[in-house]
Amino acid sequence: MEEGTSKEPTHCAGTEDGYDVLQWDVREDCEVRQILDRIADKWSLLVIALLDRQSLRFTELRRAIDGVSQRMLTVTLRQLERDGLVERTVHPVVPPRVDYALTPLGRTLHATIQSLVTWTEEHQREIATARAAYDARGEVREGAS
């Protein structure tokens, strides 16, 4: 079992009664926090996005994800498979061929991720403007020090 993962699903404070930011606390038995940590990881997001329309081989995923190491991609795929978001199919051929695809549960997550990407695209200029304003204030503060 992976470190920090409880054997049984648990609920964190407030999850039954609606939204409560404290439900994402860092207690070891907080499943919500563990799941959010997993699916919000940059490699997981990219894998889920790439597997949206087709299954891919490991080498295809690695080529498509700039900067991911072989080890990190392996770890990410195993974690997503363990969580039921990705399925791994081994084809009995020589050399062995392994394909990865989203499960039905993984496809539901992709829809949520797509909403986040859409929001980011719609608001990227506002964020860039806010960053520039913040950075400019920082330069003024540093100059006054």
PDB file of C-alpha atoms in Angstrom:
ATOM      1  CA  MET A   1       0.000   0.000   0.000  1.00  0.00           C
ATOM      2  CA  GLU A   2       1.201   3.471  -0.869  1.00  0.00           C
ATOM      3  CA  GLU A   3       2.409   5.577   2.023  1.00  0.00           C
ATOM      4  CA  GLY A   4      -0.268   7.913   3.352  1.00  0.00           C
ATOM      5  CA  THR A   5      -3.137   5.919   1.865  1.00  0.00           C
ATOM      6  CA  SER A   6      -5.705   4.464   4.206  1.00  0.00           C
ATOM      7  CA  LYS A   7      -7.231   1.040   3.627  1.00  0.00           C
ATOM      8  CA  GLU A   8     -10.807   2.224   3.873  1.00  0.00           C
ATOM      9  CA  PRO A   9     -12.409   5.320   2.342  1.00  0.00           C
ATOM     10  CA  THR A  10     -12.967   7.965   4.974  1.00  0.00           C
ATOM     11  CA  HIS A  11     -14.706  11.278   5.028  1.00  0.00           C
ATOM     12  CA  CYS A  12     -13.115  14.491   6.155  1.00  0.00           C
ATOM     13  CA  ALA A  13     -14.714  17.224   8.167  1.00  0.00           C
ATOM     14  CA  GLY A  14     -17.730  18.703   6.440  1.00  0.00           C
ATOM     15  CA  THR A  15     -17.898  16.583   3.280  1.00  0.00           C
ATOM     16  CA  GLU A  16     -21.393  15.311   4.001  1.00  0.00           C
ATOM     17  CA  ASP A  17     -22.874  18.733   4.757  1.00  0.00           C
ATOM     18  CA  GLY A  18     -21.747  20.666   1.705  1.00  0.00           C
ATOM     19  CA  TYR A  19     -18.632  22.559   0.779  1.00  0.00           C
ATOM     20  CA  ASP A  20     -16.045  23.126   3.476  1.00  0.00           C
ATOM     21  CA  VAL A  21     -12.490  24.034   2.555  1.00  0.00           C
ATOM     22  CA  LEU A  22     -11.288  22.328   5.730  1.00  0.00           C
ATOM     23  CA  GLN A  23     -12.306  18.991   4.224  1.00  0.00           C
ATOM     24  CA  TRP A  24      -9.024  19.188   2.305  1.00  0.00           C
ATOM     25  CA  ASP A  25      -6.987  19.048   5.462  1.00  0.00           C
ATOM     26  CA  VAL A  26      -3.703  17.209   5.749  1.00  0.00           C
ATOM     27  CA  ARG A  27      -4.780  14.418   8.079  1.00  0.00           C
ATOM     28  CA  GLU A  28      -3.360  11.136   6.864  1.00  0.00           C
ATOM     29  CA  ASP A  29      -6.823   9.557   6.691  1.00  0.00           C
ATOM     30  CA  CYS A  30      -8.342  12.295   4.524  1.00  0.00           C
ATOM     31  CA  GLU A  31      -9.272  10.583   1.265  1.00  0.00           C
ATOM     32  CA  VAL A  32     -10.466  13.825  -0.342  1.00  0.00           C
ATOM     33  CA  ARG A  33      -7.045  15.412   0.095  1.00  0.00           C
ATOM     34  CA  GLN A  34      -5.268  12.298  -1.176  1.00  0.00           C
ATOM     35  CA  ILE A  35      -7.429  12.105  -4.283  1.00  0.00           C
ATOM     36  CA  LEU A  36      -7.085  15.827  -5.010  1.00  0.00           C
ATOM     37  CA  ASP A  37      -3.314  15.571  -4.619  1.00  0.00           C
ATOM     38  CA  ARG A  38      -3.274  12.738  -7.150  1.00  0.00           C
ATOM     39  CA  ILE A  39      -5.536  14.146  -9.825  1.00  0.00           C
ATOM     40  CA  ALA A  40      -4.214  17.710  -9.551  1.00  0.00           C
ATOM     41  CA  ASP A  41      -0.640  16.577 -10.208  1.00  0.00           C
ATOM     42  CA  LYS A  42       0.630  18.072 -13.470  1.00  0.00           C
ATOM     43  CA  TRP A  43       1.590  14.690 -14.942  1.00  0.00           C
ATOM     44  CA  SER A  44      -1.770  13.142 -14.064  1.00  0.00           C
ATOM     45  CA  LEU A  45      -3.643  16.020 -15.674  1.00  0.00           C
ATOM     46  CA  LEU A  46      -1.632  15.650 -18.869  1.00  0.00           C
ATOM     47  CA  VAL A  47      -2.060  11.872 -19.022  1.00  0.00           C
ATOM     48  CA  ILE A  48      -5.815  12.162 -18.532  1.00  0.00           C
ATOM     49  CA  ALA A  49      -6.046  14.856 -21.203  1.00  0.00           C
ATOM     50  CA  LEU A  50      -4.027  12.809 -23.700  1.00  0.00           C
ATOM     51  CA  LEU A  51      -6.057   9.655 -23.141  1.00  0.00           C
ATOM     52  CA  ASP A  52      -9.360  11.444 -23.725  1.00  0.00           C
ATOM     53  CA  ARG A  53      -9.944  10.306 -27.293  1.00  0.00           C
ATOM     54  CA  GLN A  54      -7.710   7.286 -27.713  1.00  0.00           C
ATOM     55  CA  SER A  55      -5.628   4.691 -25.973  1.00  0.00           C
ATOM     56  CA  LEU A  56      -1.885   5.255 -26.181  1.00  0.00           C
ATOM     57  CA  ARG A  57       1.241   3.224 -25.641  1.00  0.00           C
ATOM     58  CA  PHE A  58       3.737   4.208 -22.968  1.00  0.00           C
ATOM     59  CA  THR A  59       6.217   5.527 -25.546  1.00  0.00           C
ATOM     60  CA  GLU A  60       3.518   7.629 -27.204  1.00  0.00           C
ATOM     61  CA  LEU A  61       2.592   9.172 -23.874  1.00  0.00           C
ATOM     62  CA  ARG A  62       6.230   9.858 -23.032  1.00  0.00           C
ATOM     63  CA  ARG A  63       6.837  11.577 -26.382  1.00  0.00           C
ATOM     64  CA  ALA A  64       3.700  13.677 -25.988  1.00  0.00           C
ATOM     65  CA  ILE A  65       4.475  14.892 -22.445  1.00  0.00           C
ATOM     66  CA  ASP A  66       7.415  17.253 -22.561  1.00  0.00           C
ATOM     67  CA  GLY A  67       9.716  16.921 -19.570  1.00  0.00           C
ATOM     68  CA  VAL A  68       8.320  13.773 -17.969  1.00  0.00           C
ATOM     69  CA  SER A  69      10.875  11.122 -17.054  1.00  0.00           C
ATOM     70  CA  GLN A  70      10.291   7.445 -17.727  1.00  0.00           C
ATOM     71  CA  ARG A  71      10.149   6.786 -13.986  1.00  0.00           C
ATOM     72  CA  MET A  72       7.679   9.614 -13.278  1.00  0.00           C
ATOM     73  CA  LEU A  73       5.386   8.524 -16.107  1.00  0.00           C
ATOM     74  CA  THR A  74       5.487   4.941 -14.830  1.00  0.00           C
ATOM     75  CA  VAL A  75       4.612   6.078 -11.296  1.00  0.00           C
ATOM     76  CA  THR A  76       1.829   8.340 -12.573  1.00  0.00           C
ATOM     77  CA  LEU A  77       0.265   5.610 -14.715  1.00  0.00           C
ATOM     78  CA  ARG A  78       0.399   3.098 -11.858  1.00  0.00           C
ATOM     79  CA  GLN A  79      -1.267   5.550  -9.484  1.00  0.00           C
ATOM     80  CA  LEU A  80      -3.994   6.406 -11.992  1.00  0.00           C
ATOM     81  CA  GLU A  81      -4.552   2.708 -12.653  1.00  0.00           C
ATOM     82  CA  ARG A  82      -4.750   2.005  -8.911  1.00  0.00           C
ATOM     83  CA  ASP A  83      -7.343   4.767  -8.530  1.00  0.00           C
ATOM     84  CA  GLY A  84      -9.461   3.272 -11.320  1.00  0.00           C
ATOM     85  CA  LEU A  85      -8.952   6.185 -13.722  1.00  0.00           C
ATOM     86  CA  VAL A  86      -6.725   4.451 -16.275  1.00  0.00           C
ATOM     87  CA  GLU A  87      -6.743   0.881 -17.500  1.00  0.00           C
ATOM     88  CA  ARG A  88      -3.651  -0.939 -18.710  1.00  0.00           C
ATOM     89  CA  THR A  89      -3.999  -3.571 -21.430  1.00  0.00           C
ATOM     90  CA  VAL A  90      -1.142  -5.949 -22.167  1.00  0.00           C
ATOM     91  CA  HIS A  91      -1.305  -7.504 -25.638  1.00  0.00           C
ATOM     92  CA  PRO A  92       0.234 -10.997 -25.959  1.00  0.00           C
ATOM     93  CA  VAL A  93       2.633 -10.175 -28.787  1.00  0.00           C
ATOM     94  CA  VAL A  94       6.405 -10.097 -29.172  1.00  0.00           C
ATOM     95  CA  PRO A  95       7.661  -7.597 -28.231  1.00  0.00           C
ATOM     96  CA  PRO A  96       4.992  -6.978 -25.575  1.00  0.00           C
ATOM     97  CA  ARG A  97       2.624  -4.120 -26.297  1.00  0.00           C
ATOM     98  CA  VAL A  98       0.908  -2.218 -23.492  1.00  0.00           C
ATOM     99  CA  ASP A  99      -1.839   0.319 -24.076  1.00  0.00           C
ATOM    100  CA  TYR A 100      -3.327   2.791 -21.613  1.00  0.00           C
ATOM    101  CA  ALA A 101      -6.868   4.156 -21.803  1.00  0.00           C
ATOM    102  CA  LEU A 102      -9.243   6.084 -19.587  1.00  0.00           C
ATOM    103  CA  THR A 103     -11.816   4.065 -17.698  1.00  0.00           C
ATOM    104  CA  PRO A 104     -15.411   5.311 -17.592  1.00  0.00           C
ATOM    105  CA  LEU A 105     -14.530   6.951 -14.254  1.00  0.00           C
ATOM    106  CA  GLY A 106     -11.474   8.581 -15.837  1.00  0.00           C
ATOM    107  CA  ARG A 107     -13.624   9.966 -18.643  1.00  0.00           C
ATOM    108  CA  THR A 108     -15.880  11.685 -16.103  1.00  0.00           C
ATOM    109  CA  LEU A 109     -12.789  13.333 -14.608  1.00  0.00           C
ATOM    110  CA  HIS A 110     -11.658  14.485 -18.042  1.00  0.00           C
ATOM    111  CA  ALA A 111     -14.846  16.532 -18.395  1.00  0.00           C
ATOM    112  CA  THR A 112     -13.988  18.342 -15.166  1.00  0.00           C
ATOM    113  CA  ILE A 113     -10.403  18.934 -16.257  1.00  0.00           C
ATOM    114  CA  GLN A 114     -11.652  20.317 -19.581  1.00  0.00           C
ATOM    115  CA  SER A 115     -13.761  22.844 -17.661  1.00  0.00           C
ATOM    116  CA  LEU A 116     -10.662  23.979 -15.780  1.00  0.00           C
ATOM    117  CA  VAL A 117      -8.690  24.324 -19.026  1.00  0.00           C
ATOM    118  CA  THR A 118     -11.538  26.308 -20.593  1.00  0.00           C
ATOM    119  CA  TRP A 119     -11.646  28.648 -17.576  1.00  0.00           C
ATOM    120  CA  THR A 120      -7.876  29.135 -17.799  1.00  0.00           C
ATOM    121  CA  GLU A 121      -8.044  29.960 -21.502  1.00  0.00           C
ATOM    122  CA  GLU A 122     -10.874  32.444 -20.925  1.00  0.00           C
ATOM    123  CA  HIS A 123      -9.047  34.236 -18.088  1.00  0.00           C
ATOM    124  CA  GLN A 124      -5.384  33.995 -19.065  1.00  0.00           C
ATOM    125  CA  ARG A 125      -5.164  37.660 -20.102  1.00  0.00           C
ATOM    126  CA  GLU A 126      -6.650  38.831 -16.804  1.00  0.00           C
ATOM    127  CA  ILE A 127      -4.173  36.665 -14.917  1.00  0.00           C
ATOM    128  CA  ALA A 128      -1.254  37.945 -17.014  1.00  0.00           C
ATOM    129  CA  THR A 129      -2.364  41.538 -16.296  1.00  0.00           C
ATOM    130  CA  ALA A 130      -2.640  40.821 -12.562  1.00  0.00           C
ATOM    131  CA  ARG A 131       0.805  39.192 -12.538  1.00  0.00           C
ATOM    132  CA  ALA A 132       2.379  42.141 -14.328  1.00  0.00           C
ATOM    133  CA  ALA A 133       0.760  44.592 -11.880  1.00  0.00           C
ATOM    134  CA  TYR A 134       1.933  42.532  -8.912  1.00  0.00           C
ATOM    135  CA  ASP A 135       5.468  42.246 -10.282  1.00  0.00           C
ATOM    136  CA  ALA A 136       5.573  45.996 -10.929  1.00  0.00           C
ATOM    137  CA  ARG A 137       4.557  46.681  -7.313  1.00  0.00           C
ATOM    138  CA  GLY A 138       7.332  44.338  -6.200  1.00  0.00           C
ATOM    139  CA  GLU A 139       9.897  46.291  -8.192  1.00  0.00           C
ATOM    140  CA  VAL A 140       8.744  49.495  -6.515  1.00  0.00           C
ATOM    141  CA  ARG A 141       8.942  47.866  -3.068  1.00  0.00           C
ATOM    142  CA  GLU A 142      12.414  46.490  -3.775  1.00  0.00           C
ATOM    143  CA  GLY A 143      13.604  49.892  -5.013  1.00  0.00           C
ATOM    144  CA  ALA A 144      12.344  51.559  -1.831  1.00  0.00           C
ATOM    145  CA  SER A 145      14.118  49.088   0.457  1.00  0.00           C
TER     146      SER A 145
END
